[in-house]
mmCIF file of C-alpha atoms in Angstrom:
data_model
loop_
_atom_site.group_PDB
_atom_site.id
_atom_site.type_symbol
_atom_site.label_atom_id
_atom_site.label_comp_id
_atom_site.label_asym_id
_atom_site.label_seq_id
_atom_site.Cartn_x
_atom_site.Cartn_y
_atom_site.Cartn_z
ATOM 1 C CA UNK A 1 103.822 35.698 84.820
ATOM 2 C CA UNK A 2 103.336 31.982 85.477
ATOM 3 C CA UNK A 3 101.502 32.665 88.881
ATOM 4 C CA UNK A 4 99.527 35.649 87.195
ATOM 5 C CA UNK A 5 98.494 33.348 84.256
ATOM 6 C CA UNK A 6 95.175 33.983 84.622
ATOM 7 C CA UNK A 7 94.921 37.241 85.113
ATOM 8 C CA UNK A 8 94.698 40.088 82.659
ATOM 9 C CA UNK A 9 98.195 41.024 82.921
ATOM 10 C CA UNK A 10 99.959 43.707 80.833
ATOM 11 C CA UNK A 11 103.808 43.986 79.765
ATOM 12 C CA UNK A 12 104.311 46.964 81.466
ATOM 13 C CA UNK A 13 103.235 45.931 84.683
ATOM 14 C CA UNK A 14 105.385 42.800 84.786
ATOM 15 C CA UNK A 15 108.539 44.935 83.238
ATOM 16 C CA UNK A 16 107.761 47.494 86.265
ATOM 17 C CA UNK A 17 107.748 44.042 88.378
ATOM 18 C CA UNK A 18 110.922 43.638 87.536
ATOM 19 C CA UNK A 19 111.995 47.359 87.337
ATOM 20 C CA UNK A 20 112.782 47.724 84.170
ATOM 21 C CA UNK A 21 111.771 49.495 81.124
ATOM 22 C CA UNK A 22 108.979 47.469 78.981
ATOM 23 C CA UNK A 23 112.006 47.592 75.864
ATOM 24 C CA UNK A 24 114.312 46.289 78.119
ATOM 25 C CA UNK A 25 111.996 43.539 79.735
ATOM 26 C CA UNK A 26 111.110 41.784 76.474
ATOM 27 C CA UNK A 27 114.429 41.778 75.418
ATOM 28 C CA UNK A 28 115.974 39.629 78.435
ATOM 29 C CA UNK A 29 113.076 37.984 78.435
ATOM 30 C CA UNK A 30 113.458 37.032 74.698
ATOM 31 C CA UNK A 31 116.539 35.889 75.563
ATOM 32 C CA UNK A 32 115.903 33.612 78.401
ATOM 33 C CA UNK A 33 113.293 32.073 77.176
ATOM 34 C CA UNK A 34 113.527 32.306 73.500
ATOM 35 C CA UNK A 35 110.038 33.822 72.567
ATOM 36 C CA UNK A 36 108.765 36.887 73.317
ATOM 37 C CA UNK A 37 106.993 37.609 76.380
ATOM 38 C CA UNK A 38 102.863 37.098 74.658
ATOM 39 C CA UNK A 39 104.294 34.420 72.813
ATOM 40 C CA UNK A 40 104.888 32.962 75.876
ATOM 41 C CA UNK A 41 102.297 33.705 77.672
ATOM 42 C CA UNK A 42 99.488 32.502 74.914
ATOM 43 C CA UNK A 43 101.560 29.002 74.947
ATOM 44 C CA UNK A 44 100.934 29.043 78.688
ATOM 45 C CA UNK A 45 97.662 29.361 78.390
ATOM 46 C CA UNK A 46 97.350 26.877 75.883
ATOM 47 C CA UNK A 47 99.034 24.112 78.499
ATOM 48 C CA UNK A 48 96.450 25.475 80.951
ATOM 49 C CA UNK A 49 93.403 24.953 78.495
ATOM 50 C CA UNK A 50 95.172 21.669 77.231
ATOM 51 C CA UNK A 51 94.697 20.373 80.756
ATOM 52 C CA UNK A 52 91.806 21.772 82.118
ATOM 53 C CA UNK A 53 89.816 20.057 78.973
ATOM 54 C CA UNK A 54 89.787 16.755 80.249
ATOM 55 C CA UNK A 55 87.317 18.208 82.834
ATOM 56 C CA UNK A 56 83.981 17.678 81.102
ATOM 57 C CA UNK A 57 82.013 19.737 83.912
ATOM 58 C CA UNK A 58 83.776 22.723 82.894
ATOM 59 C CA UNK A 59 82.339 24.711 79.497
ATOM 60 C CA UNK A 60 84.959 26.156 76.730
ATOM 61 C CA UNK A 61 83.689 29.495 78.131
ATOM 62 C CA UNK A 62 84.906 28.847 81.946
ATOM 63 C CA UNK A 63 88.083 27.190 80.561
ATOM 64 C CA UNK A 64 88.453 30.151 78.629
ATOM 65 C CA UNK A 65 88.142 32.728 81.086
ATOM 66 C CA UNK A 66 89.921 30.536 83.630
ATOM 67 C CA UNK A 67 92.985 30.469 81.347
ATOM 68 C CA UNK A 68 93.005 34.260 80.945
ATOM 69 C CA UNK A 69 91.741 34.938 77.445
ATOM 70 C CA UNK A 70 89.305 37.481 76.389
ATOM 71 C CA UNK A 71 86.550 34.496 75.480
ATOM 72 C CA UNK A 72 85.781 31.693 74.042
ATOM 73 C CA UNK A 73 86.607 32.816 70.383
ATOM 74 C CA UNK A 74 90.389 33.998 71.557
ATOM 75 C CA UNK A 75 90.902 30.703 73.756
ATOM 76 C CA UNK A 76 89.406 28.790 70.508
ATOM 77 C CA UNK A 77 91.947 30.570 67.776
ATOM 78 C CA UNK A 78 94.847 30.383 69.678
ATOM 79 C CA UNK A 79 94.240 26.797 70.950
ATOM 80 C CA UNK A 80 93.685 25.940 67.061
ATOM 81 C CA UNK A 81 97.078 27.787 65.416
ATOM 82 C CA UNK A 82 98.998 25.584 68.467
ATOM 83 C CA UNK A 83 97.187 22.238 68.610
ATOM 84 C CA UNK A 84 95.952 21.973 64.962
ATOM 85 C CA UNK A 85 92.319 21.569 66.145
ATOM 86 C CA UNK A 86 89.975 23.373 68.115
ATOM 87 C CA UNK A 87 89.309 22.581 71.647
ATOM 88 C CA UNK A 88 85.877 21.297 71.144
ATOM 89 C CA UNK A 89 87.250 18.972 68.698
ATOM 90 C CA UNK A 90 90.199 17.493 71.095
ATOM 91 C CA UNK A 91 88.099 17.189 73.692
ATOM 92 C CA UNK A 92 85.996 14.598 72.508
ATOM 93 C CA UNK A 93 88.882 12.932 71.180
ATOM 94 C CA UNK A 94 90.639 12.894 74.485
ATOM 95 C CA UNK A 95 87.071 11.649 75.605
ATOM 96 C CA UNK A 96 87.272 8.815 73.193
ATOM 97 C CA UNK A 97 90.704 7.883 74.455
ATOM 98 C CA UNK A 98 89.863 7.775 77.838
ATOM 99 C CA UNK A 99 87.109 6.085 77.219
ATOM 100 C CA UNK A 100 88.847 3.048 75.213
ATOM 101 C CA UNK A 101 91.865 2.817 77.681
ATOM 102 C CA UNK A 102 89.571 2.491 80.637
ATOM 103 C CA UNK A 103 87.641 -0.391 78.366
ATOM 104 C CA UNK A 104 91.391 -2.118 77.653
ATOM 105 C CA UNK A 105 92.501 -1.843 81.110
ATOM 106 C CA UNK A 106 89.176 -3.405 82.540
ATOM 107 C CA UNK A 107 90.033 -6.543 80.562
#
């Protein structure tokens, strides 16, 4: 799922991956990892978009599409209910920070 995080990538094919049933696949995978398998994979995304920000060149509609959501809108709720802000909002404030620590290290 990690490698595939991109990629429009459904629970059964990843529980046929791993030949089991789809039931049986979110279970151990519950288990393992202590959230369900979307769960998962939406926080994974989230990283991805988390990092991928600090690249001004790229738009909120490459990141999101990059990250494997539907668009913009999905990357931009989910982002929000796990950061607390949307993206277009933490990237300027990541801008600002980078901006004043390059300024206090040139001192």
């Amino acid at each position: 799922m990690q490698a595939a995080i991109g990629q429009d990538l459904s629970l059964q094919e990843v529980a046929d991956a791993c030949g089991l049933s789809v039931g049986h696949f979110s279970r151990a995978f519950r288990r393992s990892t202590g959230h369900p398998p979307h769960k998962w994979l939406l926080e994974k995304r989230v990283e991805m978009a988390l990092s991928l920000l600090t690249d001004d060149a790229m738009s909120l509609t490459d990141i999101a599409a990059r990250c494997g959501f539907a668009d913009q809108s999905h990357l931009t709720n989910a982002f929000s209910r796990r950061v607390g802000m949307p993206p277009g909002v933490y990237r300027r404030l990541n801008r600002k920070m980078r901006l004043r620590s390059s300024k206090t290290a040139g001192r």
